[in-house]
Every structure is written in C-alpha cells, then in structure tokens.
Amino acid sequence: MALDVQVQRARCIASKSCINSAPHTFSIDPTQVAVVTDASGDPDDDVVRAAEACPTGAITVYRDGIRLA
C-alpha cells in the first residue's frame, strides 16, 4: 500500500534535507516550505529516511495507519 506522507508546514525551515534523501517525493514551494509532490516518487526507505533527516521533525510518514517516521 502507498505511503501517506505529510509535512507540517509551520515546522518546516526549508533545510532541503528531505530533497537530498527523496528528490522525487519532495520539493520546496515558492514560500520556502517543503511539499509532497509525489509520495511514491522515491523508494519507501528513502522517503522514511527523508522524514528522519528532517531537523525539525516536520515530516511524518504512515503506511496503513502505522507511523513509520
């Protein structure tokens, strides 16, 4: 099943660590906040790694209602 990837916009500082780990899943919008462009754009492990790398913990990843990161 597909991942549910969420970004808490108020916590994002646009460090771009998510883009370094999963460049096809995340991008930075014009307001300098990370957004999910395609939750299935990168391998699941890379998306989880991106969430874990976020310095503010702004990214959460779920599968089937279970939090992975």
Short mmCIF file of N, CA and C in Angstrom, two decimals:
data_model
loop_
_atom_site.label_atom_id
_atom_site.label_comp_id
_atom_site.label_asym_id
_atom_site.label_seq_id
_atom_site.Cartn_x
_atom_site.Cartn_y
_atom_site.Cartn_z
N MET A 1 0.84 -1.19 0.00
CA MET A 1 0.00 0.00 0.00
C MET A 1 0.88 1.25 0.00
N ALA A 2 0.37 2.30 -0.54
CA ALA A 2 1.12 3.56 -0.69
C ALA A 2 1.34 4.23 0.66
N LEU A 3 2.38 5.00 0.72
CA LEU A 3 2.69 5.78 1.91
C LEU A 3 1.81 7.02 1.98
N ASP A 4 1.49 7.43 3.19
CA ASP A 4 0.84 8.70 3.45
C ASP A 4 1.92 9.60 4.04
N VAL A 5 2.33 10.60 3.28
CA VAL A 5 3.43 11.48 3.67
C VAL A 5 2.86 12.87 3.92
N GLN A 6 3.17 13.42 5.09
CA GLN A 6 2.64 14.73 5.46
C GLN A 6 3.77 15.65 5.90
N VAL A 7 3.62 16.92 5.56
CA VAL A 7 4.57 17.95 6.00
C VAL A 7 3.81 18.96 6.85
N GLN A 8 4.28 19.18 8.06
CA GLN A 8 3.70 20.21 8.92
C GLN A 8 4.36 21.53 8.53
N ARG A 9 3.65 22.30 7.75
CA ARG A 9 4.20 23.50 7.14
C ARG A 9 4.78 24.47 8.17
N ALA A 10 4.14 24.62 9.29
CA ALA A 10 4.60 25.58 10.30
C ALA A 10 5.94 25.19 10.90
N ARG A 11 6.31 23.91 10.82
CA ARG A 11 7.58 23.45 11.40
C ARG A 11 8.71 23.43 10.39
N CYS A 12 8.40 23.49 9.10
CA CYS A 12 9.42 23.38 8.06
C CYS A 12 10.30 24.63 8.02
N ILE A 13 11.62 24.40 7.95
CA ILE A 13 12.57 25.52 7.83
C ILE A 13 13.30 25.48 6.48
N ALA A 14 12.82 24.66 5.57
CA ALA A 14 13.38 24.56 4.22
C ALA A 14 14.86 24.21 4.21
N SER A 15 15.26 23.28 5.06
CA SER A 15 16.66 22.85 5.09
C SER A 15 17.02 22.01 3.86
N LYS A 16 16.01 21.51 3.21
CA LYS A 16 16.15 20.69 2.00
C LYS A 16 16.75 19.32 2.26
N SER A 17 16.82 18.91 3.52
CA SER A 17 17.32 17.56 3.81
C SER A 17 16.38 16.51 3.22
N CYS A 18 15.10 16.80 3.14
CA CYS A 18 14.15 15.86 2.54
C CYS A 18 14.43 15.67 1.05
N ILE A 19 14.76 16.76 0.38
CA ILE A 19 15.05 16.68 -1.05
C ILE A 19 16.34 15.91 -1.30
N ASN A 20 17.30 16.03 -0.41
CA ASN A 20 18.54 15.27 -0.56
C ASN A 20 18.28 13.77 -0.47
N SER A 21 17.34 13.36 0.37
CA SER A 21 17.05 11.93 0.55
C SER A 21 16.02 11.40 -0.44
N ALA A 22 15.05 12.22 -0.80
CA ALA A 22 13.96 11.76 -1.67
C ALA A 22 13.56 12.88 -2.64
N PRO A 23 14.39 13.15 -3.64
CA PRO A 23 14.18 14.30 -4.53
C PRO A 23 12.95 14.21 -5.44
N HIS A 24 12.42 13.02 -5.63
CA HIS A 24 11.23 12.88 -6.48
C HIS A 24 9.94 12.90 -5.67
N THR A 25 10.08 12.96 -4.36
CA THR A 25 8.92 12.99 -3.47
C THR A 25 8.65 14.39 -2.95
N PHE A 26 9.71 15.13 -2.67
CA PHE A 26 9.58 16.45 -2.06
C PHE A 26 10.12 17.55 -2.97
N SER A 27 9.56 18.75 -2.78
CA SER A 27 10.11 19.95 -3.41
C SER A 27 9.88 21.10 -2.43
N ILE A 28 10.44 22.24 -2.75
CA ILE A 28 10.25 23.44 -1.93
C ILE A 28 9.36 24.39 -2.72
N ASP A 29 8.27 24.82 -2.09
CA ASP A 29 7.34 25.70 -2.79
C ASP A 29 7.84 27.15 -2.77
N PRO A 30 7.14 28.05 -3.46
CA PRO A 30 7.59 29.45 -3.54
C PRO A 30 7.68 30.16 -2.18
N THR A 31 6.97 29.64 -1.18
CA THR A 31 7.03 30.26 0.15
C THR A 31 8.13 29.64 1.01
N GLN A 32 9.01 28.83 0.38
CA GLN A 32 10.14 28.19 1.05
C GLN A 32 9.71 27.18 2.12
N VAL A 33 8.73 26.36 1.75
CA VAL A 33 8.25 25.28 2.61
C VAL A 33 8.25 24.00 1.79
N ALA A 34 8.65 22.89 2.41
CA ALA A 34 8.65 21.60 1.72
C ALA A 34 7.21 21.16 1.46
N VAL A 35 7.01 20.55 0.30
CA VAL A 35 5.72 19.98 -0.06
C VAL A 35 5.96 18.59 -0.64
N VAL A 36 4.95 17.75 -0.52
CA VAL A 36 4.99 16.42 -1.12
C VAL A 36 4.50 16.55 -2.55
N THR A 37 5.36 16.25 -3.50
CA THR A 37 4.96 16.33 -4.90
C THR A 37 4.49 14.98 -5.43
N ASP A 38 5.04 13.89 -4.89
CA ASP A 38 4.65 12.54 -5.31
C ASP A 38 5.10 11.56 -4.23
N ALA A 39 4.16 11.11 -3.40
CA ALA A 39 4.50 10.23 -2.28
C ALA A 39 5.15 8.93 -2.72
N SER A 40 4.92 8.55 -3.96
CA SER A 40 5.52 7.30 -4.47
C SER A 40 6.68 7.60 -5.42
N GLY A 41 7.21 8.81 -5.37
CA GLY A 41 8.26 9.22 -6.30
C GLY A 41 9.62 8.59 -6.04
N ASP A 42 9.86 8.13 -4.82
CA ASP A 42 11.12 7.51 -4.44
C ASP A 42 10.81 6.21 -3.69
N PRO A 43 11.80 5.34 -3.55
CA PRO A 43 11.58 4.13 -2.76
C PRO A 43 11.13 4.48 -1.33
N ASP A 44 10.28 3.64 -0.76
CA ASP A 44 9.76 3.90 0.58
C ASP A 44 10.86 4.15 1.60
N ASP A 45 11.93 3.39 1.54
CA ASP A 45 13.03 3.57 2.50
C ASP A 45 13.63 4.97 2.41
N ASP A 46 13.71 5.51 1.20
CA ASP A 46 14.26 6.86 1.02
C ASP A 46 13.32 7.91 1.60
N VAL A 47 12.01 7.70 1.46
CA VAL A 47 11.03 8.65 2.00
C VAL A 47 11.08 8.63 3.53
N VAL A 48 11.17 7.45 4.11
CA VAL A 48 11.30 7.34 5.56
C VAL A 48 12.60 8.01 6.02
N ARG A 49 13.67 7.77 5.30
CA ARG A 49 14.96 8.39 5.62
C ARG A 49 14.86 9.92 5.56
N ALA A 50 14.12 10.43 4.59
CA ALA A 50 13.93 11.87 4.47
C ALA A 50 13.21 12.43 5.70
N ALA A 51 12.19 11.73 6.15
CA ALA A 51 11.46 12.18 7.34
C ALA A 51 12.36 12.15 8.56
N GLU A 52 13.16 11.11 8.68
CA GLU A 52 14.07 11.00 9.82
C GLU A 52 15.17 12.06 9.78
N ALA A 53 15.52 12.51 8.59
CA ALA A 53 16.58 13.51 8.44
C ALA A 53 16.10 14.94 8.68
N CYS A 54 14.79 15.14 8.68
CA CYS A 54 14.26 16.50 8.85
C CYS A 54 14.66 17.04 10.22
N PRO A 55 15.37 18.17 10.25
CA PRO A 55 15.87 18.69 11.53
C PRO A 55 14.79 19.17 12.49
N THR A 56 13.60 19.45 11.99
CA THR A 56 12.52 19.92 12.86
C THR A 56 11.43 18.88 13.07
N GLY A 57 11.56 17.72 12.44
CA GLY A 57 10.54 16.69 12.57
C GLY A 57 9.23 17.06 11.91
N ALA A 58 9.31 17.88 10.87
CA ALA A 58 8.11 18.37 10.19
C ALA A 58 7.45 17.33 9.29
N ILE A 59 8.15 16.24 8.99
CA ILE A 59 7.64 15.24 8.05
C ILE A 59 7.24 13.98 8.81
N THR A 60 6.04 13.50 8.53
CA THR A 60 5.60 12.22 9.07
C THR A 60 5.23 11.30 7.92
N VAL A 61 5.47 10.01 8.15
CA VAL A 61 5.20 9.00 7.12
C VAL A 61 4.40 7.88 7.77
N TYR A 62 3.28 7.52 7.13
CA TYR A 62 2.42 6.45 7.61
C TYR A 62 2.20 5.44 6.49
N ARG A 63 1.99 4.19 6.89
CA ARG A 63 1.52 3.16 5.96
C ARG A 63 0.45 2.37 6.71
N ASP A 64 -0.73 2.28 6.12
CA ASP A 64 -1.85 1.56 6.73
C ASP A 64 -2.13 2.05 8.15
N GLY A 65 -2.00 3.36 8.37
CA GLY A 65 -2.29 3.95 9.67
C GLY A 65 -1.19 3.79 10.70
N ILE A 66 -0.10 3.15 10.34
CA ILE A 66 1.02 2.94 11.25
C ILE A 66 2.11 3.95 10.92
N ARG A 67 2.55 4.67 11.94
CA ARG A 67 3.59 5.68 11.71
C ARG A 67 4.94 5.01 11.53
N LEU A 68 5.60 5.32 10.42
CA LEU A 68 6.92 4.79 10.12
C LEU A 68 8.01 5.78 10.49
N ALA A 69 7.70 7.05 10.44
CA ALA A 69 8.67 8.11 10.77
C ALA A 69 7.92 9.38 11.11
#
